[in-house]
PDB file of C-alpha atoms and ligand atoms in Angstrom:
ATOM      1  CA  MET K  16      83.669  56.991  37.639  1.00  0.00           C
ATOM      2  CA  THR K  17      82.398  59.240  36.514  1.00  0.00           C
ATOM      3  CA  ASP K  18      78.057  59.402  38.778  1.00  0.00           C
ATOM      4  CA  LEU K  19      76.289  60.307  35.373  1.00  0.00           C
ATOM      5  CA  PHE K  20      72.703  61.727  37.482  1.00  0.00           C
ATOM      6  CA  ALA K  21      75.605  63.176  39.597  1.00  0.00           C
ATOM      7  CA  ASP K  22      74.296  66.488  37.506  1.00  0.00           C
ATOM      8  CA  SER K  23      70.685  65.908  37.013  1.00  0.00           C
ATOM      9  CA  GLU K  24      67.630  67.569  38.536  1.00  0.00           C
ATOM     10  CA  PRO K  25      65.873  65.298  41.072  1.00  0.00           C
ATOM     11  CA  ARG K  26      62.938  63.401  40.377  1.00  0.00           C
ATOM     12  CA  ARG K  27      61.579  63.469  43.063  1.00  0.00           C
ATOM     13  CA  ILE K  28      60.412  67.019  44.800  1.00  0.00           C
ATOM     14  CA  GLY K  29      59.216  67.793  48.387  1.00  0.00           C
ATOM     15  CA  LEU K  30      56.377  69.960  48.118  1.00  0.00           C
ATOM     16  CA  GLY K  31      55.131  69.896  52.343  1.00  0.00           C
ATOM     17  CA  PRO K  32      54.188  67.170  54.048  1.00  0.00           C
ATOM     18  CA  GLY K  33      52.453  64.496  51.821  1.00  0.00           C
ATOM     19  CA  ALA K  34      52.642  66.804  48.914  1.00  0.00           C
ATOM     20  CA  VAL K  35      55.666  65.244  46.061  1.00  0.00           C
ATOM     21  CA  LEU K  36      56.300  67.118  42.979  1.00  0.00           C
ATOM     22  CA  LEU K  37      57.025  62.737  40.215  1.00  0.00           C
ATOM     23  CA  ARG K  38      59.243  64.746  37.867  1.00  0.00           C
ATOM     24  CA  GLY K  39      58.605  62.283  34.356  1.00  0.00           C
ATOM     25  CA  PHE K  40      56.224  60.439  36.314  1.00  0.00           C
ATOM     26  CA  ALA K  41      53.943  59.664  33.486  1.00  0.00           C
ATOM     27  CA  ASN K  42      56.212  60.317  29.875  1.00  0.00           C
ATOM     28  CA  ASP K  43      56.357  56.404  28.592  1.00  0.00           C
ATOM     29  CA  LYS K  44      51.803  56.654  29.675  1.00  0.00           C
ATOM     30  CA  ALA K  45      51.501  59.775  27.987  1.00  0.00           C
ATOM     31  CA  GLU K  46      50.869  59.404  24.818  1.00  0.00           C
ATOM     32  CA  HIS K  47      49.035  56.354  25.982  1.00  0.00           C
ATOM     33  CA  LEU K  48      46.657  59.652  27.009  1.00  0.00           C
ATOM     34  CA  LEU K  49      46.605  61.540  25.415  1.00  0.00           C
ATOM     35  CA  GLU K  50      44.706  59.120  22.898  1.00  0.00           C
ATOM     36  CA  ALA K  51      42.486  58.206  25.574  1.00  0.00           C
ATOM     37  CA  LEU K  52      41.761  61.681  25.981  1.00  0.00           C
ATOM     38  CA  GLN K  53      40.806  62.276  22.339  1.00  0.00           C
ATOM     39  CA  ASN K  54      37.445  59.521  23.372  1.00  0.00           C
ATOM     40  CA  VAL K  55      37.000  61.070  26.352  1.00  0.00           C
ATOM     41  CA  ILE K  56      36.450  64.848  24.207  1.00  0.00           C
ATOM     42  CA  ALA K  57      35.218  63.198  22.110  1.00  0.00           C
ATOM     43  CA  VAL K  58      32.122  63.000  24.545  1.00  0.00           C
ATOM     44  CA  ALA K  59      32.002  65.065  26.758  1.00  0.00           C
ATOM     45  CA  PRO K  60      33.754  68.121  24.776  1.00  0.00           C
ATOM     46  CA  PHE K  61      35.523  71.481  26.629  1.00  0.00           C
ATOM     47  CA  ARG K  62      33.000  73.957  27.665  1.00  0.00           C
ATOM     48  CA  ASN K  63      34.546  77.139  29.737  1.00  0.00           C
ATOM     49  CA  PHE K  64      32.962  76.678  33.125  1.00  0.00           C
ATOM     50  CA  VAL K  65      30.878  80.023  35.302  1.00  0.00           C
ATOM     51  CA  THR K  66      31.565  80.008  39.005  1.00  0.00           C
ATOM     52  CA  PRO K  67      29.001  80.775  41.308  1.00  0.00           C
ATOM     53  CA  GLY K  68      29.807  84.591  41.495  1.00  0.00           C
ATOM     54  CA  GLY K  69      29.234  84.694  37.412  1.00  0.00           C
ATOM     55  CA  HIS K  70      32.978  84.874  35.444  1.00  0.00           C
ATOM     56  CA  THR K  71      33.270  82.773  33.026  1.00  0.00           C
ATOM     57  CA  MET K  72      36.706  80.554  33.811  1.00  0.00           C
ATOM     58  CA  SER K  73      39.263  80.653  31.464  1.00  0.00           C
ATOM     59  CA  VAL K  74      40.434  76.970  30.995  1.00  0.00           C
ATOM     60  CA  ALA K  75      38.353  75.102  29.805  1.00  0.00           C
ATOM     61  CA  MET K  76      37.128  71.885  31.614  1.00  0.00           C
ATOM     62  CA  SER K  77      35.596  68.085  30.844  1.00  0.00           C
ATOM     63  CA  ASN K  78      35.903  64.634  33.888  1.00  0.00           C
ATOM     64  CA  CYS K  79      35.898  61.404  33.267  1.00  0.00           C
ATOM     65  CA  GLY K  80      34.437  58.976  35.984  1.00  0.00           C
ATOM     66  CA  ASN K  81      31.677  58.089  38.593  1.00  0.00           C
ATOM     67  CA  ALA K  82      31.721  61.440  38.759  1.00  0.00           C
ATOM     68  CA  GLY K  83      32.969  64.839  37.085  1.00  0.00           C
ATOM     69  CA  TRP K  84      33.382  68.129  38.848  1.00  0.00           C
ATOM     70  CA  VAL K  85      30.939  71.222  37.400  1.00  0.00           C
ATOM     71  CA  SER K  86      31.104  74.531  38.262  1.00  0.00           C
ATOM     72  CA  ASP K  87      27.623  77.289  37.801  1.00  0.00           C
ATOM     73  CA  ARG K  88      25.466  79.477  39.362  1.00  0.00           C
ATOM     74  CA  SER K  89      24.352  77.319  41.544  1.00  0.00           C
ATOM     75  CA  GLY K  90      27.747  76.568  42.866  1.00  0.00           C
ATOM     76  CA  TYR K  91      31.100  73.902  42.810  1.00  0.00           C
ATOM     77  CA  ARG K  92      29.863  69.875  42.614  1.00  0.00           C
ATOM     78  CA  TYR K  93      30.707  67.202  41.788  1.00  0.00           C
ATOM     79  CA  ASP K  94      27.593  65.602  39.269  1.00  0.00           C
ATOM     80  CA  ARG K  95      27.005  62.300  37.574  1.00  0.00           C
ATOM     81  CA  ARG K  96      25.852  63.661  34.560  1.00  0.00           C
ATOM     82  CA  ASP K  97      27.969  65.971  32.227  1.00  0.00           C
ATOM     83  CA  PRO K  98      24.914  69.293  32.186  1.00  0.00           C
ATOM     84  CA  SER K  99      25.806  70.007  29.019  1.00  0.00           C
ATOM     85  CA  THR K 100      24.515  66.777  27.699  1.00  0.00           C
ATOM     86  CA  GLN K 101      22.647  64.622  30.724  1.00  0.00           C
ATOM     87  CA  VAL K 102      24.705  62.237  29.427  1.00  0.00           C
ATOM     88  CA  PRO K 103      27.212  60.106  32.776  1.00  0.00           C
ATOM     89  CA  TRP K 104      30.251  60.994  32.032  1.00  0.00           C
ATOM     90  CA  PRO K 105      33.077  59.102  30.496  1.00  0.00           C
ATOM     91  CA  ALA K 106      34.248  55.453  32.347  1.00  0.00           C
ATOM     92  CA  MET K 107      37.593  56.603  33.189  1.00  0.00           C
ATOM     93  CA  PRO K 108      40.052  55.458  30.899  1.00  0.00           C
ATOM     94  CA  ASP K 109      42.826  52.489  32.739  1.00  0.00           C
ATOM     95  CA  VAL K 110      44.841  54.231  31.780  1.00  0.00           C
ATOM     96  CA  PHE K 111      44.052  57.643  33.424  1.00  0.00           C
ATOM     97  CA  THR K 112      43.437  54.409  36.848  1.00  0.00           C
ATOM     98  CA  ASP K 113      46.871  52.715  36.185  1.00  0.00           C
ATOM     99  CA  VAL K 114      48.824  56.241  35.813  1.00  0.00           C
ATOM    100  CA  ALA K 115      47.061  58.082  38.639  1.00  0.00           C
ATOM    101  CA  ARG K 116      46.964  54.896  41.698  1.00  0.00           C
ATOM    102  CA  ARG K 117      50.769  54.482  40.681  1.00  0.00           C
ATOM    103  CA  ALA K 118      51.007  57.558  41.421  1.00  0.00           C
ATOM    104  CA  ALA K 119      49.620  57.734  44.382  1.00  0.00           C
ATOM    105  CA  ALA K 120      51.754  54.935  45.551  1.00  0.00           C
ATOM    106  CA  GLU K 121      54.849  55.965  44.387  1.00  0.00           C
ATOM    107  CA  ALA K 122      53.888  59.542  47.126  1.00  0.00           C
ATOM    108  CA  GLY K 123      53.291  57.322  49.685  1.00  0.00           C
ATOM    109  CA  PHE K 124      49.428  56.621  49.413  1.00  0.00           C
ATOM    110  CA  ASP K 125      48.784  53.464  47.930  1.00  0.00           C
ATOM    111  CA  GLY K 126      45.258  51.834  47.561  1.00  0.00           C
ATOM    112  CA  PHE K 127      44.179  55.314  45.449  1.00  0.00           C
ATOM    113  CA  ALA K 128      40.916  54.341  44.094  1.00  0.00           C
ATOM    114  CA  PRO K 129      39.509  57.124  42.161  1.00  0.00           C
ATOM    115  CA  ASP K 130      35.857  58.111  40.433  1.00  0.00           C
ATOM    116  CA  ALA K 131      36.896  61.318  39.817  1.00  0.00           C
ATOM    117  CA  CYS K 132      39.096  62.643  36.488  1.00  0.00           C
ATOM    118  CA  LEU K 133      39.195  67.004  36.031  1.00  0.00           C
ATOM    119  CA  ILE K 134      40.485  66.828  32.338  1.00  0.00           C
ATOM    120  CA  ASN K 135      41.608  71.577  32.570  1.00  0.00           C
ATOM    121  CA  ARG K 136      42.260  71.909  29.516  1.00  0.00           C
ATOM    122  CA  TYR K 137      44.533  75.238  29.110  1.00  0.00           C
ATOM    123  CA  GLU K 138      45.537  77.972  26.170  1.00  0.00           C
ATOM    124  CA  PRO K 139      48.088  81.029  26.577  1.00  0.00           C
ATOM    125  CA  GLY K 140      47.321  83.726  28.908  1.00  0.00           C
ATOM    126  CA  THR K 141      44.953  80.942  30.815  1.00  0.00           C
ATOM    127  CA  ARG K 142      44.916  80.992  34.394  1.00  0.00           C
ATOM    128  CA  LEU K 143      43.480  78.759  37.446  1.00  0.00           C
ATOM    129  CA  THR K 144      43.402  80.780  40.164  1.00  0.00           C
ATOM    130  CA  LEU K 145      44.913  80.114  44.099  1.00  0.00           C
ATOM    131  CA  HIS K 146      41.894  77.501  45.595  1.00  0.00           C
ATOM    132  CA  GLN K 147      41.406  74.320  47.908  1.00  0.00           C
ATOM    133  CA  ASP K 148      39.992  71.111  46.085  1.00  0.00           C
ATOM    134  CA  ARG K 149      37.122  70.663  48.944  1.00  0.00           C
ATOM    135  CA  ASN K 150      34.348  69.454  46.862  1.00  0.00           C
ATOM    136  CA  GLU K 151      35.164  65.598  47.248  1.00  0.00           C
ATOM    137  CA  ARG K 152      33.831  64.084  49.749  1.00  0.00           C
ATOM    138  CA  ASN K 153      36.699  61.772  51.488  1.00  0.00           C
ATOM    139  CA  PHE K 154      39.269  64.620  52.397  1.00  0.00           C
ATOM    140  CA  GLY K 155      41.695  60.815  53.150  1.00  0.00           C
ATOM    141  CA  ALA K 156      42.597  60.858  49.671  1.00  0.00           C
ATOM    142  CA  PRO K 157      44.854  62.281  47.439  1.00  0.00           C
ATOM    143  CA  ILE K 158      44.449  64.692  44.832  1.00  0.00           C
ATOM    144  CA  VAL K 159      46.801  62.952  41.682  1.00  0.00           C
ATOM    145  CA  SER K 160      47.556  65.398  39.367  1.00  0.00           C
ATOM    146  CA  VAL K 161      49.085  65.030  35.546  1.00  0.00           C
ATOM    147  CA  SER K 162      50.455  67.684  33.662  1.00  0.00           C
ATOM    148  CA  LEU K 163      50.863  67.084  29.614  1.00  0.00           C
ATOM    149  CA  GLY K 164      51.494  69.678  26.895  1.00  0.00           C
ATOM    150  CA  LEU K 165      52.824  72.443  27.185  1.00  0.00           C
ATOM    151  CA  PRO K 166      55.131  73.777  30.376  1.00  0.00           C
ATOM    152  CA  ALA K 167      53.451  75.629  32.920  1.00  0.00           C
ATOM    153  CA  LYS K 168      54.715  78.106  36.843  1.00  0.00           C
ATOM    154  CA  PHE K 169      52.134  75.527  38.984  1.00  0.00           C
ATOM    155  CA  LEU K 170      52.124  77.476  42.619  1.00  0.00           C
ATOM    156  CA  PHE K 171      51.842  76.059  46.080  1.00  0.00           C
ATOM    157  CA  GLY K 172      50.859  76.984  49.289  1.00  0.00           C
ATOM    158  CA  GLY K 173      49.514  76.005  53.081  1.00  0.00           C
ATOM    159  CA  LEU K 174      46.602  76.062  54.024  1.00  0.00           C
ATOM    160  CA  THR K 175      45.520  79.574  53.890  1.00  0.00           C
ATOM    161  CA  ARG K 176      45.519  82.026  51.259  1.00  0.00           C
ATOM    162  CA  THR K 177      47.854  84.016  52.496  1.00  0.00           C
ATOM    163  CA  ASP K 178      50.566  81.145  53.835  1.00  0.00           C
ATOM    164  CA  LYS K 179      54.308  81.592  51.091  1.00  0.00           C
ATOM    165  CA  VAL K 180      54.215  79.340  47.754  1.00  0.00           C
ATOM    166  CA  LEU K 181      56.129  77.643  46.091  1.00  0.00           C
ATOM    167  CA  ARG K 182      56.938  78.068  42.033  1.00  0.00           C
ATOM    168  CA  LEU K 183      57.557  75.393  39.843  1.00  0.00           C
ATOM    169  CA  MET K 184      57.372  74.541  36.554  1.00  0.00           C
ATOM    170  CA  LEU K 185      55.119  72.098  35.592  1.00  0.00           C
ATOM    171  CA  GLU K 186      56.788  70.053  32.087  1.00  0.00           C
ATOM    172  CA  HIS K 187      54.897  67.322  30.719  1.00  0.00           C
ATOM    173  CA  GLY K 188      55.130  63.307  32.130  1.00  0.00           C
ATOM    174  CA  ASP K 189      55.078  65.504  35.558  1.00  0.00           C
ATOM    175  CA  VAL K 190      52.892  63.936  39.009  1.00  0.00           C
ATOM    176  CA  ALA K 191      51.928  66.389  41.481  1.00  0.00           C
ATOM    177  CA  VAL K 192      50.579  64.225  44.444  1.00  0.00           C
ATOM    178  CA  TRP K 193      48.995  66.207  47.795  1.00  0.00           C
ATOM    179  CA  GLY K 194      47.328  64.365  49.923  1.00  0.00           C
ATOM    180  CA  GLY K 195      47.431  63.724  54.462  1.00  0.00           C
ATOM    181  CA  PRO K 196      48.585  67.147  56.108  1.00  0.00           C
ATOM    182  CA  SER K 197      48.723  68.831  52.561  1.00  0.00           C
ATOM    183  CA  ARG K 198      45.292  67.215  51.549  1.00  0.00           C
ATOM    184  CA  LEU K 199      44.220  71.031  51.147  1.00  0.00           C
ATOM    185  CA  ALA K 200      46.744  73.173  50.508  1.00  0.00           C
ATOM    186  CA  PHE K 201      46.343  76.114  48.649  1.00  0.00           C
ATOM    187  CA  HIS K 202      47.500  75.611  44.425  1.00  0.00           C
ATOM    188  CA  GLY K 203      47.229  77.268  41.211  1.00  0.00           C
ATOM    189  CA  VAL K 204      48.739  77.892  37.689  1.00  0.00           C
ATOM    190  CA  ASP K 205      49.806  81.215  36.738  1.00  0.00           C
ATOM    191  CA  VAL K 206      49.140  82.316  33.279  1.00  0.00           C
ATOM    192  CA  LEU K 207      50.205  80.123  30.649  1.00  0.00           C
ATOM    193  CA  LYS K 208      53.415  81.448  27.545  1.00  0.00           C
ATOM    194  CA  ASP K 209      52.128  81.104  24.581  1.00  0.00           C
ATOM    195  CA  GLY K 210      54.066  78.458  23.357  1.00  0.00           C
ATOM    196  CA  VAL K 211      53.842  74.771  20.694  1.00  0.00           C
ATOM    197  CA  HIS K 212      54.170  71.284  22.281  1.00  0.00           C
ATOM    198  CA  PRO K 213      54.578  68.591  20.201  1.00  0.00           C
ATOM    199  CA  ALA K 214      52.470  66.624  22.197  1.00  0.00           C
ATOM    200  CA  THR K 215      49.161  68.889  22.017  1.00  0.00           C
ATOM    201  CA  GLY K 216      50.567  71.736  20.566  1.00  0.00           C
ATOM    202  CA  ARG K 217      49.195  75.104  21.649  1.00  0.00           C
ATOM    203  CA  CYS K 218      47.957  73.852  25.528  1.00  0.00           C
ATOM    204  CA  ARG K 219      48.292  72.038  28.287  1.00  0.00           C
ATOM    205  CA  ILE K 220      46.162  69.830  29.809  1.00  0.00           C
ATOM    206  CA  ASN K 221      45.766  68.177  33.497  1.00  0.00           C
ATOM    207  CA  LEU K 222      44.073  65.697  34.448  1.00  0.00           C
ATOM    208  CA  THR K 223      43.421  65.971  38.811  1.00  0.00           C
ATOM    209  CA  PHE K 224      42.189  62.260  40.183  1.00  0.00           C
ATOM    210  CA  ARG K 225      40.588  62.143  42.809  1.00  0.00           C
ATOM    211  CA  GLU K 226      37.523  60.483  45.307  1.00  0.00           C
ATOM    212  CA  ALA K 227      34.847  62.570  44.590  1.00  0.00           C
ATOM    213  CA  LEU K 228      31.687  60.134  46.143  1.00  0.00           C
TER     214      LEU K 228
HETATM  215  C1  SIN W 320      44.027  71.994  39.809  1.00  0.00           C
HETATM  216  O1  SIN W 320      44.371  72.671  40.940  1.00  0.00           O
HETATM  217  O2  SIN W 320      42.655  71.888  39.348  1.00  0.00           O
HETATM  218  C2  SIN W 320      44.725  72.237  38.035  1.00  0.00           C
HETATM  219  C3  SIN W 320      46.371  72.062  38.871  1.00  0.00           C
HETATM  220  C4  SIN W 320      46.892  71.854  37.549  1.00  0.00           C
HETATM  221  O3  SIN W 320      46.002  72.333  36.158  1.00  0.00           O
HETATM  222  O4  SIN W 320      48.419  71.380  37.620  1.00  0.00           O
HETATM  223 FE1  FE2 W 321      42.427  71.989  42.583  1.00  0.00          FE
END
């Protein structure tokens, strides 16, 4: 008897203690996620935040949920309102919450209740330098990160900036989850290569879910 899956890539790739990549986990919900995203973006369009150091970020961002991650000259923080309109961020679509909760549970984090979703849009040539997600109040909850559209090289390191960094491609539908001992792991995204994806066009979309407030 032949094993159809013998040569296929593993669907679950360990990134470190409490950190796992779930290949294709969101595939069956990708279209639904992107549809719901359109409604969010209609209310809270993508924009390029300025860092406290005065640099304009190359990755365009928006948010949904009770809180959104924002940056300006005064610092990084979570805000209940979109600073460009002073209107509360759009509610988190049910399909977002559902995928995030199920992925967290699959990674061993039951009861994940995200109140913030940062939406990143990468166009060719953009990148996100190595950083920690540390503006959230509760480091007991994991980060759940959903990739859609063009593939990108993800960098996943350790708890110090100089730790060895894993490099692996994130594809449409992949979900990375990091929590527990890896909650404050340094991570980033390498410069996006040019291309066109049938689901998103000439960009990559990433949704990162957090318990922020
Ligand atoms: C992030 O660190 O906020 C995003 C990571 C990613 O785009 O995969
Ligand atoms: Fe991050």
